[in-house]
Amino acid sequence: MEKILDLISNEVMRAFKANGYNEKYGKVTLSNRPDLCEYQCNGAMAAAKEYKCAPFMISDKIAGSLKDKEMFESVESVKPGFLNLKLNLEYLVNYLRGMEKDKERLGCNKCENPKTIMIDYGGPNVAKPLHVGHLRSAIIGESVKRIGKFMGHNMIGDVHLGDWGLQMGLIITELKERMPELVYFDESYNGEYPKEPPFTISELEEIYPTASGKSKEDVTYKEAAMQATYELQHGRKGYQALLEHILNVSVNDLKRNYENLKVSFELWKGESDAQPYIPDMVQKMKEDGFAYISEGALVVDVKEDTDTKEIPPCMILKSDGASLYNTTDLATIVWRMRDYNPDEIIYVVDKRQELYFTQVFRCARKTGLVKPETELKFLGFGTMNGKDGKPFKTREGGVMRLEYLVTSINEEMYKKITDNHTVEEAEGQKTAKLVALSAIKYGDLSNQASKDYIFDTERFTSFEGNTGPYILYTIVRIKSILKKYQAEKTLPQQAEILPAHSNSEKALMLEISKFNAIMENAFEESAPHKVCAYIYDLANAFNHFYHETKIMAEADEMVQAGYIKLLELTKKVLEICIEVLGFEAPERM
Ligand code: ARG
């Protein structure tokens, strides 16, 4: 369906044209004075300059032309030259009925030209537990991906595992110290390696920090780890078999963690998958004259004349020939283009890596790794802080494990839910999980991604205010009214949403009618926070309507049935929105 704001704009633009003015002045916006009107057009003010007359002379004429249009309940020309518009009730209800008919998409058209968009998010590191720093990437990336899918694009999420580098050598070195008898360390061994990994995930998670700690204090240990990394990267069989085990154990654990967050990836590629593409890529960069040696290292210049701050060259190989984080990201672009030919690649990464990605993107463009029309987009997010305004930590000051954070919010929620009323243990736990996830995700997504925010457990888990649980509470409230109604009667066949009977009902309808515009805009700007802001307004409009309207006690059957239809539509809009945000509502709470 066409967006309601466009339909209104078109009508007003036609009126400008019919009166001999340029139609561009007829653009309509949402009212910033909802007490006075629903929509407004300020074009007469600008038009007055071009046509050299008083603005209200124009707005008066336009109001005169629009007065009898069925779209409007009222059109007022207000000095000095504003047009204040209110929508006709029939017109509005027809728009909602149109939404209702489109059961799956509620009037939100799919995009006309679907794009292939790869989205690089998550970015966990093998053998290191997920910590809260990885939470934002996962939550934001998942939502941006879901919004894109809803709009009809081919969205491909890639976890881009950190599985290359010293951490692998460290683990191997520590394993060798503890279990030198393992076949993986025997260079003369030619047989098959065992299928079972020689460690569990909890051992692995203990091995890595131990090794990392040792390497900081013991130079020989560190050298051994670097040597092991080198040998691993140059094909030592036993080490590669160990790498397989480390990857499997780690990835299984990561998948379980992401599943708890309702986050999933189309691709589980890692930094290591990019390595085979490096030699040819580097070779070509040299041949084409882009890469040159500077202070021993191989670099590509990426500064541009219009830069206001210094953008250092992009380093491709270190002086010892070793590749870097850069090299891996560039080579990753190579296989992404080769295998998926995306129109766009979005990176959901900590905004502190912005300069780094500027270098990578420019280098990729300059050296022709991407087509000129391929968009490379950095979606940088801010830091999640604790109440003290510093990066979120455990009470002891350590890095907070993601799993621990999720569990503690689950427990908090379980307490709240069982305090409210008695539920069976299993149902209570299930509900608590759903509500806790909404608290975490909405708490994060309702902020503009690029901003830092404070993770305030108390506020995020509250059932009131701008929170996930409040949104779920609203949906659950609607569900319970619908259930009550269904228990008493069946919806008459001819039931339909009726023109609003009250201001609060109309306000709710106006909110609902914005759905398609919000989704489109949230996609265009990769901005889940716009969906959050919308459902908060929608939930408020609904609750206001609910408090002012006796739905179950309504005597007129058709009026009551109309309310029920309106509730159903409200619920569907809310449900689609929370689905793209990445959480869901329980039956009761
Ligand atoms: N593994 C990295 C980290 O933990 C994030 C990876 C971001 N993505 C990328 N393509 N570089 O910081």
mmCIF file with all atom_site columns, C-alpha atoms and ligand atoms in Angstrom, residues 120 123-125 134 160 162 271 325 329 347 349 353 356-357, ligand 1:
data_model
loop_
_atom_site.group_PDB
_atom_site.id
_atom_site.type_symbol
_atom_site.label_atom_id
_atom_site.label_alt_id
_atom_site.label_comp_id
_atom_site.label_asym_id
_atom_site.label_entity_id
_atom_site.label_seq_id
_atom_site.pdbx_PDB_ins_code
_atom_site.Cartn_x
_atom_site.Cartn_y
_atom_site.Cartn_z
_atom_site.occupancy
_atom_site.B_iso_or_equiv
_atom_site.pdbx_formal_charge
_atom_site.auth_seq_id
_atom_site.auth_comp_id
_atom_site.auth_asym_id
_atom_site.auth_atom_id
_atom_site.pdbx_PDB_model_num
ATOM   1  C CA . ASP A 1 120 ? 29.007 -8.983  9.022  1.00 0.00 ? 120 ASP A CA 1
ATOM   2  C CA . GLY A 1 123 ? 32.384 -11.239 15.385 1.00 0.00 ? 123 GLY A CA 1
ATOM   3  C CA . PRO A 1 124 ? 33.081 -13.615 18.300 1.00 0.00 ? 124 PRO A CA 1
ATOM   4  C CA . ASN A 1 125 ? 36.545 -15.010 18.854 1.00 0.00 ? 125 ASN A CA 1
ATOM   5  C CA . HIS A 1 134 ? 29.802 -8.890  21.586 1.00 0.00 ? 134 HIS A CA 1
ATOM   6  C CA . HIS A 1 160 ? 33.067 -13.585 10.815 1.00 0.00 ? 160 HIS A CA 1
ATOM   7  C CA . GLY A 1 162 ? 37.969 -14.540 14.953 1.00 0.00 ? 162 GLY A CA 1
ATOM   8  C CA . GLU A 1 271 ? 39.086 -15.117 9.401  1.00 0.00 ? 271 GLU A CA 1
ATOM   9  C CA . TYR A 1 325 ? 43.545 -7.972  10.591 1.00 0.00 ? 325 TYR A CA 1
ATOM   10 C CA . ASP A 1 329 ? 39.165 -8.238  6.044  1.00 0.00 ? 329 ASP A CA 1
ATOM   11 C CA . TYR A 1 347 ? 29.703 -4.219  9.082  1.00 0.00 ? 347 TYR A CA 1
ATOM   12 C CA . VAL A 1 349 ? 31.274 -3.393  14.636 1.00 0.00 ? 349 VAL A CA 1
ATOM   13 C CA . GLN A 1 353 ? 37.040 0.576   14.600 1.00 0.00 ? 353 GLN A CA 1
ATOM   14 C CA . TYR A 1 356 ? 40.170 1.099   10.451 1.00 0.00 ? 356 TYR A CA 1
ATOM   15 C CA . PHE A 1 357 ? 37.137 0.381   8.281  1.00 0.00 ? 357 PHE A CA 1
HETATM 16 N N1 . ARG B 2 .   ? 36.488 -10.389 16.198 1.00 0.00 ? 1   ARG B N1 1
HETATM 17 C C1 . ARG B 2 .   ? 36.510 -8.964  16.264 1.00 0.00 ? 1   ARG B C1 1
HETATM 18 C C2 . ARG B 2 .   ? 36.504 -8.481  17.730 1.00 0.00 ? 1   ARG B C2 1
HETATM 19 O O1 . ARG B 2 .   ? 36.193 -9.237  18.634 1.00 0.00 ? 1   ARG B O1 1
HETATM 20 C C3 . ARG B 2 .   ? 35.349 -8.310  15.539 1.00 0.00 ? 1   ARG B C3 1
HETATM 21 C C4 . ARG B 2 .   ? 35.242 -8.599  14.062 1.00 0.00 ? 1   ARG B C4 1
HETATM 22 C C5 . ARG B 2 .   ? 34.504 -7.529  13.313 1.00 0.00 ? 1   ARG B C5 1
HETATM 23 N N2 . ARG B 2 .   ? 34.317 -7.812  11.909 1.00 0.00 ? 1   ARG B N2 1
HETATM 24 C C6 . ARG B 2 .   ? 35.242 -7.641  10.971 1.00 0.00 ? 1   ARG B C6 1
HETATM 25 N N3 . ARG B 2 .   ? 34.961 -7.943  9.726  1.00 0.00 ? 1   ARG B N3 1
HETATM 26 N N4 . ARG B 2 .   ? 36.428 -7.175  11.245 1.00 0.00 ? 1   ARG B N4 1
HETATM 27 O O2 . ARG B 2 .   ? 36.815 -7.328  17.955 1.00 0.00 ? 1   ARG B O2 1
#
